[in-house]
Coordinates of C-alpha atoms and ligand atoms in Angstrom, one line a residue:
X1 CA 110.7 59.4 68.3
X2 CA 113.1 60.5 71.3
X3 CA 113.1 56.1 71.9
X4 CA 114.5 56.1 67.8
X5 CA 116.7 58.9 68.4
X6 CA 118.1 57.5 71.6
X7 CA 118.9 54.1 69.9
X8 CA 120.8 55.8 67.3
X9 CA 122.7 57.3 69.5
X10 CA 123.9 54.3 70.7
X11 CA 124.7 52.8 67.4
X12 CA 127.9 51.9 67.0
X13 CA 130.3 54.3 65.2
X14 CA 130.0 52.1 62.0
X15 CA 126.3 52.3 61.6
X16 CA 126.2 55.9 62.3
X17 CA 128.7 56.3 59.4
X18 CA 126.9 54.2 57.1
X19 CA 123.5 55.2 58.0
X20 CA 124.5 59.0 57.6
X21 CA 126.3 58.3 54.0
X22 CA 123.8 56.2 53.0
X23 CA 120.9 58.3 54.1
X24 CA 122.9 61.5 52.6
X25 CA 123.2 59.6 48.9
X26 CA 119.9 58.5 49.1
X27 CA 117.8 61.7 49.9
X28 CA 119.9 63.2 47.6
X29 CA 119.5 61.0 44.7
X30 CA 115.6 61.2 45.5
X31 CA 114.9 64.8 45.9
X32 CA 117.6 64.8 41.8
X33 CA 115.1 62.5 40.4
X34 CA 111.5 64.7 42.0
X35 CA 112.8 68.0 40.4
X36 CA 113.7 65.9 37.6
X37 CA 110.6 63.8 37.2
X38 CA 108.3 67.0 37.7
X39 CA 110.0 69.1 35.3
X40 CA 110.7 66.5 32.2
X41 CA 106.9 65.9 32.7
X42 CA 105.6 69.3 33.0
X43 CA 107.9 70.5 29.7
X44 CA 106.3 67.4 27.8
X45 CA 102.9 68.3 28.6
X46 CA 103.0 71.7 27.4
X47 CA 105.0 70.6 24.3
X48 CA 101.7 68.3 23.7
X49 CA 99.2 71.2 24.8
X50 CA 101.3 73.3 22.4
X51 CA 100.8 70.2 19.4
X52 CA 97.1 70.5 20.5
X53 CA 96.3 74.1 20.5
X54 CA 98.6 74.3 16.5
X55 CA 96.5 72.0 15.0
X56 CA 93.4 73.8 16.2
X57 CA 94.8 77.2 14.8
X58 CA 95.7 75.8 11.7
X59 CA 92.0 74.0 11.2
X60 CA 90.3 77.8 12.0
X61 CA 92.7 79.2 9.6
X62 CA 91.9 76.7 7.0
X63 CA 88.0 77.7 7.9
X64 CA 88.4 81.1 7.6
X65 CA 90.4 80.6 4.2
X66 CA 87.8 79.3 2.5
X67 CA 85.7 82.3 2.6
X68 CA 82.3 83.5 3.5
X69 CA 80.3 81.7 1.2
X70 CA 81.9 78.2 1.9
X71 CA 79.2 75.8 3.2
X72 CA 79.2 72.6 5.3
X73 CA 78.2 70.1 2.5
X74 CA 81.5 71.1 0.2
X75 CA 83.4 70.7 3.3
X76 CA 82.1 67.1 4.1
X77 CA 83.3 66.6 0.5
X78 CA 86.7 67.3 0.8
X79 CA 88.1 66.7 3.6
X80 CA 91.2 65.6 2.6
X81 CA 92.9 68.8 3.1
X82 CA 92.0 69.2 6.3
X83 CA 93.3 65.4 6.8
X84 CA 96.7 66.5 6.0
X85 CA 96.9 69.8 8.9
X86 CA 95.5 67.2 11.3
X87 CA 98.2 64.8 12.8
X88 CA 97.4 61.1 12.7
X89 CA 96.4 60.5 16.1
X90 CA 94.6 63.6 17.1
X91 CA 90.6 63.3 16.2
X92 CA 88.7 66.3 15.4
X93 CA 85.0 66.8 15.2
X94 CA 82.9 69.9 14.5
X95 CA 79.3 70.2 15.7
X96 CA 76.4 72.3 15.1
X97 CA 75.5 74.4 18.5
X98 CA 72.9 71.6 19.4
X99 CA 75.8 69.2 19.5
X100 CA 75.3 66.8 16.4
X101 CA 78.4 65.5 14.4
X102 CA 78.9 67.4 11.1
X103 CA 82.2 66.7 10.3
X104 CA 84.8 64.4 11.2
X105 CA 88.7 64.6 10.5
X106 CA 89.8 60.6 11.9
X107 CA 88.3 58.8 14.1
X108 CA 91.3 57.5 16.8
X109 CA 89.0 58.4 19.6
X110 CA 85.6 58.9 20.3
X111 CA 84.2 62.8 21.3
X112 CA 84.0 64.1 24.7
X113 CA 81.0 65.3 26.1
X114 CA 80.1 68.9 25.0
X115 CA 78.5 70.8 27.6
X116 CA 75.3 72.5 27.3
X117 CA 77.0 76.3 27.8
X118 CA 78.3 77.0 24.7
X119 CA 79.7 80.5 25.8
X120 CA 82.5 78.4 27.5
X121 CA 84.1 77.1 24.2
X122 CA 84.7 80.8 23.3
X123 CA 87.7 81.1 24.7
X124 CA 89.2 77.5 23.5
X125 CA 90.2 76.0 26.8
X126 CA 93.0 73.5 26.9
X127 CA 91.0 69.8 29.5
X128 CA 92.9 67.2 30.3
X129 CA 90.6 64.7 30.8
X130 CA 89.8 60.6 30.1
X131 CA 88.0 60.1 26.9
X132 CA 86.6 56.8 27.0
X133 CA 89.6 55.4 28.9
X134 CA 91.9 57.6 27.0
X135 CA 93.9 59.9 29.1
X136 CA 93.9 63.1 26.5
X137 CA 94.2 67.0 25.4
X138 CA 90.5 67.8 24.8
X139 CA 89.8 71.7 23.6
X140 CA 86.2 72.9 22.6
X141 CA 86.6 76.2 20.2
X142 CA 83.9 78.0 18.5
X143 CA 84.3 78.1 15.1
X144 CA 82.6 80.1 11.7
X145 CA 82.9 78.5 8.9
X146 CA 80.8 80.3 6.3
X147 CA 77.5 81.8 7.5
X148 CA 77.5 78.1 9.8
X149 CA 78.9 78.7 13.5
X150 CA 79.6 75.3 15.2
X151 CA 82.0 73.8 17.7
X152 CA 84.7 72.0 16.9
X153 CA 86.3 69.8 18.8
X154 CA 90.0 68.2 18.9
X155 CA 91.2 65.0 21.0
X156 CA 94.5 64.7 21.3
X157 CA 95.3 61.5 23.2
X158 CA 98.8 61.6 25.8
X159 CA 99.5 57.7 24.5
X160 CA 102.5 58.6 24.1
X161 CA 103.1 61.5 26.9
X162 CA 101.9 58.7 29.6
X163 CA 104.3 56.2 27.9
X164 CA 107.6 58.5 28.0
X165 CA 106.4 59.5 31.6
X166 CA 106.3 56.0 32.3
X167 CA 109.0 55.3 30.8
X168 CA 111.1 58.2 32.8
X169 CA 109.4 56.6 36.2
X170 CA 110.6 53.5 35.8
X171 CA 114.2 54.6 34.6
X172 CA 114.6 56.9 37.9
X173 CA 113.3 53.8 39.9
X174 CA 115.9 51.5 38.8
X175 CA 118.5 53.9 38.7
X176 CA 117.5 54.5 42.5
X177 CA 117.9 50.4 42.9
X178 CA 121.3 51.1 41.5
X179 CA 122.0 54.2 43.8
X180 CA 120.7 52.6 46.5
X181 CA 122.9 49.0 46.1
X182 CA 125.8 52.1 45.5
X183 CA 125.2 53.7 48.2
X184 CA 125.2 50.9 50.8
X185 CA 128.6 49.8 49.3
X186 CA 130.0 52.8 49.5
X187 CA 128.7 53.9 52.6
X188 CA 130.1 50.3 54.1
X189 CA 133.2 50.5 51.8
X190 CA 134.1 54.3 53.8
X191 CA 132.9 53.6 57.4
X192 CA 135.1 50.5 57.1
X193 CA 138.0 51.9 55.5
X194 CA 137.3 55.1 58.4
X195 CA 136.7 53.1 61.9
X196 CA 139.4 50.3 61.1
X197 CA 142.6 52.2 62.5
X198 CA 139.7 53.9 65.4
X199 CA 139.0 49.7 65.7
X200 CA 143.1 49.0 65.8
X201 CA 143.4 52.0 68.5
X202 CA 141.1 50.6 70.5
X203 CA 142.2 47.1 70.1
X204 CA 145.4 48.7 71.0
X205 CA 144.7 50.4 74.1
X206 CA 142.5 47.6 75.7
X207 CA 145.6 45.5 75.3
X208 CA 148.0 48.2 77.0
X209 CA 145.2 48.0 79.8
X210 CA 145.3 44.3 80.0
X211 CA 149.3 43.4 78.9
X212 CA 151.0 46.0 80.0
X213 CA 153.7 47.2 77.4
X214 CA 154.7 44.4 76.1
X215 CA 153.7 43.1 72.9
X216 CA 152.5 46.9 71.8
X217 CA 150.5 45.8 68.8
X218 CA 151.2 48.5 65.5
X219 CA 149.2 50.1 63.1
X220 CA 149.4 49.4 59.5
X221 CA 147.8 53.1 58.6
X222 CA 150.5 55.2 57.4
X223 CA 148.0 58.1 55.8
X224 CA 149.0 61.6 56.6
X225 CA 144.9 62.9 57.8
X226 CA 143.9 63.5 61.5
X227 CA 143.5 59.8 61.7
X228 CA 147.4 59.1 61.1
X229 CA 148.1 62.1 63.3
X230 CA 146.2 60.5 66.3
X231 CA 147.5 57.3 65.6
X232 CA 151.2 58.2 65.0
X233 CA 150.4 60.7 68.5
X234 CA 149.3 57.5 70.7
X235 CA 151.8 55.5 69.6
X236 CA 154.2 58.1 70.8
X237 CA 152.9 58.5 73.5
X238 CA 152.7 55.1 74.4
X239 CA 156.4 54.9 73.8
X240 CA 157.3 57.1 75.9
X241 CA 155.0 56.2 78.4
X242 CA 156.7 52.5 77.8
X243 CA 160.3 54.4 78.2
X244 CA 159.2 56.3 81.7
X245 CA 157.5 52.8 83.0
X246 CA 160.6 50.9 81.8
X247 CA 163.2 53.2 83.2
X248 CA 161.3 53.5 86.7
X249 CA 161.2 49.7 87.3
X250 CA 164.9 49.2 86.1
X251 CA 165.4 52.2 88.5
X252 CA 163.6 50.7 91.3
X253 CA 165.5 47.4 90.5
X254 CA 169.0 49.3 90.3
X255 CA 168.3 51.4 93.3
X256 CA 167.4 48.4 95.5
X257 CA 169.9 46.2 94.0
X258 CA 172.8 48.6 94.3
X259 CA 172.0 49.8 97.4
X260 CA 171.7 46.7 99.5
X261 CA 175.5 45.9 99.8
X262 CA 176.4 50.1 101.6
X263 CA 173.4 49.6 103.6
X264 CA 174.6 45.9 105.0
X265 CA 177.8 47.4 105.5
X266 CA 176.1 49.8 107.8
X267 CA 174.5 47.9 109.3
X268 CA 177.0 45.3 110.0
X269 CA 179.8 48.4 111.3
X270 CA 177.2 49.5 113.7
X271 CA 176.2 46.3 115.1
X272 CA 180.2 45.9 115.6
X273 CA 179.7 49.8 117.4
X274 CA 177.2 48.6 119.7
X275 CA 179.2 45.8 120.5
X276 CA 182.9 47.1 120.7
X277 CA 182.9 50.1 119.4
X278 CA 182.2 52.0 122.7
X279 CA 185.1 50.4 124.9
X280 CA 187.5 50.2 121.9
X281 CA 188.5 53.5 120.2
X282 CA 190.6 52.5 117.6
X283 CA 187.4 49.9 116.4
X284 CA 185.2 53.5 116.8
X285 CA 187.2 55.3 114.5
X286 CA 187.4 52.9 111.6
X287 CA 183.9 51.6 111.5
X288 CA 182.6 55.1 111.3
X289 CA 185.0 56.3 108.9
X290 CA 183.8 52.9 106.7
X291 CA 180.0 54.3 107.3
X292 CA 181.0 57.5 106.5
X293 CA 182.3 56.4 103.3
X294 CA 179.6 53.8 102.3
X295 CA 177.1 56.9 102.6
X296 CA 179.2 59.3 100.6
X297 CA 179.0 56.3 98.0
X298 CA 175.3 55.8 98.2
X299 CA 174.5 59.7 98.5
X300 CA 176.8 59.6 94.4
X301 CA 174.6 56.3 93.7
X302 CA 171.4 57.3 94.6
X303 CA 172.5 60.9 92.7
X304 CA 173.8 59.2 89.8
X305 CA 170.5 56.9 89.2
X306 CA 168.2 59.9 90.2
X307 CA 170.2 61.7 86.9
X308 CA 169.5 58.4 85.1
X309 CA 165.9 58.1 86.1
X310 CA 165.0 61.6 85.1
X311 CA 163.8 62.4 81.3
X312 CA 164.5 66.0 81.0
X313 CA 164.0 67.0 77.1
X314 CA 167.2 68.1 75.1
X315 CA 167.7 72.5 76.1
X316 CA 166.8 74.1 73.2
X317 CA 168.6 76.9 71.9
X318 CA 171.4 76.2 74.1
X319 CA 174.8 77.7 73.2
X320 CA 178.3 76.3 74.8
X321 CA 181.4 77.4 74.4
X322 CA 183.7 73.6 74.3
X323 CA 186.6 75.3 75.2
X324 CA 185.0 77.5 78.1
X325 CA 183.2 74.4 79.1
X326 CA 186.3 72.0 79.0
X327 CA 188.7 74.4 81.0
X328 CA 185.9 75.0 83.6
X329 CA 186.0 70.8 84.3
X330 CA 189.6 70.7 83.6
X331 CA 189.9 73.3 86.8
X332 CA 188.0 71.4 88.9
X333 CA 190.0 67.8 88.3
X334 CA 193.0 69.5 88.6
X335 CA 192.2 70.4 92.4
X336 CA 191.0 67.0 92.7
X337 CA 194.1 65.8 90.9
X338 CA 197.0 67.8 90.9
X339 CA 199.4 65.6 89.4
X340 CA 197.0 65.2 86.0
X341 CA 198.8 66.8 83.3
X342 CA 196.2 68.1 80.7
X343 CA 197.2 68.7 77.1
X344 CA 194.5 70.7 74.8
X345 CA 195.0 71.3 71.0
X346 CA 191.7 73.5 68.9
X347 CA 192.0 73.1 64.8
X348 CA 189.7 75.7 62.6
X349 CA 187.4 78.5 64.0
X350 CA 185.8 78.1 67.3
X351 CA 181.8 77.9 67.1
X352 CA 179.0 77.3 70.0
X353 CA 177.5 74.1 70.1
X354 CA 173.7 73.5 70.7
X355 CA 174.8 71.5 73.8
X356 CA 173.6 72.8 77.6
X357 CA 176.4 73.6 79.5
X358 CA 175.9 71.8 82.4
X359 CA 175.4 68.3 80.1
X360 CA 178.5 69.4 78.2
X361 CA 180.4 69.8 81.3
X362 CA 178.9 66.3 82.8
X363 CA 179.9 64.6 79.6
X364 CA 183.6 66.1 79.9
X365 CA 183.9 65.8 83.6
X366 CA 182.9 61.8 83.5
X367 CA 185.1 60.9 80.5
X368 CA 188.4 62.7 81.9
X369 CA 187.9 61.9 85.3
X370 CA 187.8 58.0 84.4
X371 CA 191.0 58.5 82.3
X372 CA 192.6 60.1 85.4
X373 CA 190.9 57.4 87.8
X374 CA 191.9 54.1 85.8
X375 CA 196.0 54.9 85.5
X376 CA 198.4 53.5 87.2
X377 CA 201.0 56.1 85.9
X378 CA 200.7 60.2 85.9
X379 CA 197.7 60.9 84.4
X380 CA 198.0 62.5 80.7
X381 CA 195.0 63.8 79.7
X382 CA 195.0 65.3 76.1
X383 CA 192.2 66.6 74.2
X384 CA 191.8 67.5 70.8
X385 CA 189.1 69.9 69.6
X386 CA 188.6 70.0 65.8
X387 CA 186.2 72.6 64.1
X388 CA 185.1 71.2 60.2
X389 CA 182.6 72.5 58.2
X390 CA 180.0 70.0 58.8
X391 CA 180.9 68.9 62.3
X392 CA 183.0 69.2 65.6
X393 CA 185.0 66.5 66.9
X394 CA 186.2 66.4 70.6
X395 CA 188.7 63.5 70.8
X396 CA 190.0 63.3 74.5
X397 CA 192.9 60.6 75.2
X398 CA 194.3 59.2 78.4
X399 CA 197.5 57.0 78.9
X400 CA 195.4 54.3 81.5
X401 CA 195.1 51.2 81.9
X402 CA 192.8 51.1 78.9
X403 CA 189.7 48.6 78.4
X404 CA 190.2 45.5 76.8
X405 CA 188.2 44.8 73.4
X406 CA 186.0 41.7 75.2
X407 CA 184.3 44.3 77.4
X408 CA 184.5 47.3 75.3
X409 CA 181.2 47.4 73.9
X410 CA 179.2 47.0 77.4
X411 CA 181.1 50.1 79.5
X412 CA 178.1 52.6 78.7
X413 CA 175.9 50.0 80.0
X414 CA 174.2 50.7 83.7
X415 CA 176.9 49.2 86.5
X416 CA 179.0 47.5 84.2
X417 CA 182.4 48.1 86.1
X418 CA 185.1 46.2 83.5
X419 CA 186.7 43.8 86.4
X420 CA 186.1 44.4 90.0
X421 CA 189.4 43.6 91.1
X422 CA 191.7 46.2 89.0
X423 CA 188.8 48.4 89.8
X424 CA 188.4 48.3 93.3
X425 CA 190.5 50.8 94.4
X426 CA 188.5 53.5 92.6
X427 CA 184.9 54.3 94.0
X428 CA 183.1 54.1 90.9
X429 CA 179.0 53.3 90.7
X430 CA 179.2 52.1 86.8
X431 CA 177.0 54.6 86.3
X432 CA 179.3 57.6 84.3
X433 CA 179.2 56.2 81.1
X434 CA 175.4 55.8 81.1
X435 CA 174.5 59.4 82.1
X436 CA 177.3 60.3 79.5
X437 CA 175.5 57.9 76.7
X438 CA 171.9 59.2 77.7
X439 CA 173.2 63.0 77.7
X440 CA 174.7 62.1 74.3
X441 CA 171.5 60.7 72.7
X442 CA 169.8 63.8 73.8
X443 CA 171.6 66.3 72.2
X444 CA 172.1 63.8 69.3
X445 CA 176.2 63.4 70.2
X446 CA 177.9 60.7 68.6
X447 CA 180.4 58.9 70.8
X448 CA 183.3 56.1 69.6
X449 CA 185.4 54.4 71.8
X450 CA 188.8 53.1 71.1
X451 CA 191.2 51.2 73.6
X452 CA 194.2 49.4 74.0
X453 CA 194.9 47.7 76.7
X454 CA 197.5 49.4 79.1
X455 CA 198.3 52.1 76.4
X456 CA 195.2 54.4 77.0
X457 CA 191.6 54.5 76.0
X458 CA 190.6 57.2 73.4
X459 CA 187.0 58.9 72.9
X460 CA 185.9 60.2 70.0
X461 CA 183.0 63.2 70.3
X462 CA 181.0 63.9 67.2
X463 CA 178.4 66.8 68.0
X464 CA 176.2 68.7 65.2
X465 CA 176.7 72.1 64.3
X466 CA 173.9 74.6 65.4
Ligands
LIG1 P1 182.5 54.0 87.0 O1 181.7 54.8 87.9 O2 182.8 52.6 87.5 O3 183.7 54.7 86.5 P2 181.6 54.3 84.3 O4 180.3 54.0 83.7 O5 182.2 55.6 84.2 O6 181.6 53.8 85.8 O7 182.7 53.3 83.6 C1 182.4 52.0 83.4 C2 183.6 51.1 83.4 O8 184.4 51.3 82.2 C3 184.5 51.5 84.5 O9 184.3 50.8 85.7 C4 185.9 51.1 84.0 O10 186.2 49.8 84.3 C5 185.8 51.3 82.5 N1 186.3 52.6 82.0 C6 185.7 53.7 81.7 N2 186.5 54.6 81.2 C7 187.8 54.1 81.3 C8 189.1 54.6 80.9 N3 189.3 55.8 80.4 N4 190.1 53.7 81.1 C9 189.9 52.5 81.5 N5 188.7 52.0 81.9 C10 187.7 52.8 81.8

């Protein structure tokens, strides 16, 4: 038993399924068709006791109408009435008390056995009992019929009772076949249709275990059950997982990529310390002041991709004021520039936005600032806030050197600097744009871009209302 029950166990999810559903239909159908079976045949004995036990009332009433003087021999005579209360199949017989045949109403059957106790055929007792091979309804009555007491004696055969039981046993057995055949296909039919997508997710992880991301095979089940939920919850998961694994080896990639060329140039100024630098002061001063600023660069690079790397999730129930938000940044580049000229212009009625303040103010400071870094005139910064009823616009123009439409569409990418040469005087990473474009996706910000070259470079924010 414990040997069955631990093989079971380890059945695989598919057999369990089936064998439970199957085993469910089947006990089911079986314990339907005892009740059944029992009852249909109890009810149609008892109607056949009941057709028994009338026809021997109606034979002692038909003795006891014919008065006390009736006698035996006028009986034997006519027995044609007593014919037509007897059914066709039933036999009855009556007896004198030493157990000789006096009369006989048909002959289907031949008698049973009397016994020798007379006083138990008082009562009438319903036998069921074989009368020469005939399964049948046997009752033994005492009976007066004139001044001549006897026994009568009525067979009623169960041909037909044993034939309709029959009958119903071999119905329920075939409809078991049926149920049986039903239940295996159904049973199969489910467990398949239930551990295909369990199949798929395994399928799916073994080849995340063995692949890696790529490749991520999908699943064609699109029900909305706990099955779809775990389904639709891994393969979130896994995306994200793919996102974080993604973004840390392009990170590691960036990081060691982009900070190679600061660290030779450290390297190479203080090999040129140790060489010259000590005797020659002037050779002192500029090599540190070109380490100095290669570190200030990596320290913004190594800041920028950290920003980059990390997956923070979108504040929620943030509230900014753009205005507040956009003065506070416009401050700041106005120390760090003072010859910017900033222009600002709001249309309809001022609302919050569900924006964080510190990525509104990130977003802001990274557009201006490169409209006021890439211009070769006084920087003219203008920026138009526009309140509708379904949206808010943020459009902020510069008068730079603009961006030329070839490279347009790659400046939110990661390093993409549009031409090293016009942009060498500015210490940029290439970097902005993408912290801007992730911050945007976050918070569900729509940005456009629009540029001509030397005439000034125009973006267009589209944020959602709270
Ligand atoms: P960076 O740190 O180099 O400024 P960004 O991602 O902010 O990096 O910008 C990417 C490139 O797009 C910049 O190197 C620059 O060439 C170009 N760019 C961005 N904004 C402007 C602008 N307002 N005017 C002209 N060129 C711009």
């Amino acid at each position: 038993m414990k040997k069955l029950k631990q093989k079971l166990r380890n059945q695989s999810l598919k057999s369990k399924w089936m064998l439970a559903v199957g085993a469910t239909i089947i006990i089911s159908y079986a314990m339907i068709s005892i009740i059944l079976y029992f009852s249909l045949q109890t009810w149609l004995l008892n109607n056949e006791e009941k057709n028994a036990q009338r026809t021997v009332d109606d034979v002692t009433t038909f003795f006891e109408s014919q008065g006390p003087s009736v006698t035996i021999q006028q009986l034997q005579k006519n027995t044609a009435l007593m014919k037509a209360i007897v059914n066709q199949e039933q036999t009855v017989r009556i007896f004198n008390l030493d157990g000789v045949e006096i009369i006989r109403i048909n002959d289907v059957t031949t008698a049973a056995p009397l016994s020798s106790d007379v006083d138990e055929y008082i009562t009438g007792q319903i036998l069921e009992i074989d009368v020469a091979g005939t399964h049948a309804i046997v009752i033994n009555k005492i009976v007066q019929i004139g001044p001549f007491q006897g026994i009568m004696q009525l067979v009623h055969p169960l041909v037909m009772f044993d034939t309709m039981v029959k009958n119903l046993m071999l119905t329920l057995l075939l409809i078991g076949v049926c149920t049986l055949l039903f239940a295996i296909s159904i049973s199969y039919y489910l467990a398949n249709a239930l551990i295909k997508p369990i199949t798929a997710l395994r399928d799916a992880m073994v080849h995340v275990r063995e692949e890696g991301f790529v490749m991520q095979p999908s699943f064609d089940y699109q029900l909305d059950d706990e099955i779809g939920d775990l389904l639709r919850i891994y393969q979130s998961m896994m995306d994200e997982l793919e996102i974080s694994f993604t973004q840390q080896q392009q990170f590691v990639a960036d990081a060691s990529h982009e900070l190679r060329t600061p660290i030779q140039v450290i390297e190479g100024n203080l090999a040129l310390l140790r060489r010259w630098g000590k005797d020659d002061p002037e050779i002192l001063d500029e090599s540190l002041a070109t380490i100095l600023e290669e570190i200030t660069r990596m320290k913004k690079l190594i800041e920028e991709l950290l920003q980059l790397a990390r997956r923070e999730n979108a504040e929620q129930g943030a509230s900014t004021d753009i205005i507040e938000e956009l003065q506070k940044v416009e401050n700041e580049l106005q120390l760090l520039y003072p010859q910017t000229v900033f222009n600002r212009f709001v249309v309809g009625q001022p609302v919050n936005i569900n924006v964080s303040t510190q990525a509104l103010g990130q977003i802001f400071r990274n557009i201006i600032e490169n409209g006021i870094r890439y211009n070769e005139t006084v920087p003219h910064i203008k920026v138009t806030i526009h309140y509708s009823v379904d949206n808010i616009y943020v459009q902020i123009e510069d008068n730079g050197i603009g961006i030329s439409e070839e490279h347009l569409p790659y400046i939110f990418d990661r390093f993409y600097r549009v031409d090293e040469a016009r942009t060498q005087t500015t210490s940029g990473t290439g970097l902005g744009l993408s912290i801007t474009k992730m911050l945007a996706n976050k918070y569900n910000i729509e940005i456009e871009v629009k540029s001509t070259l030397y005439n000034g470079t125009t973006f267009l924010l589209q944020f959602p209302l709270i």
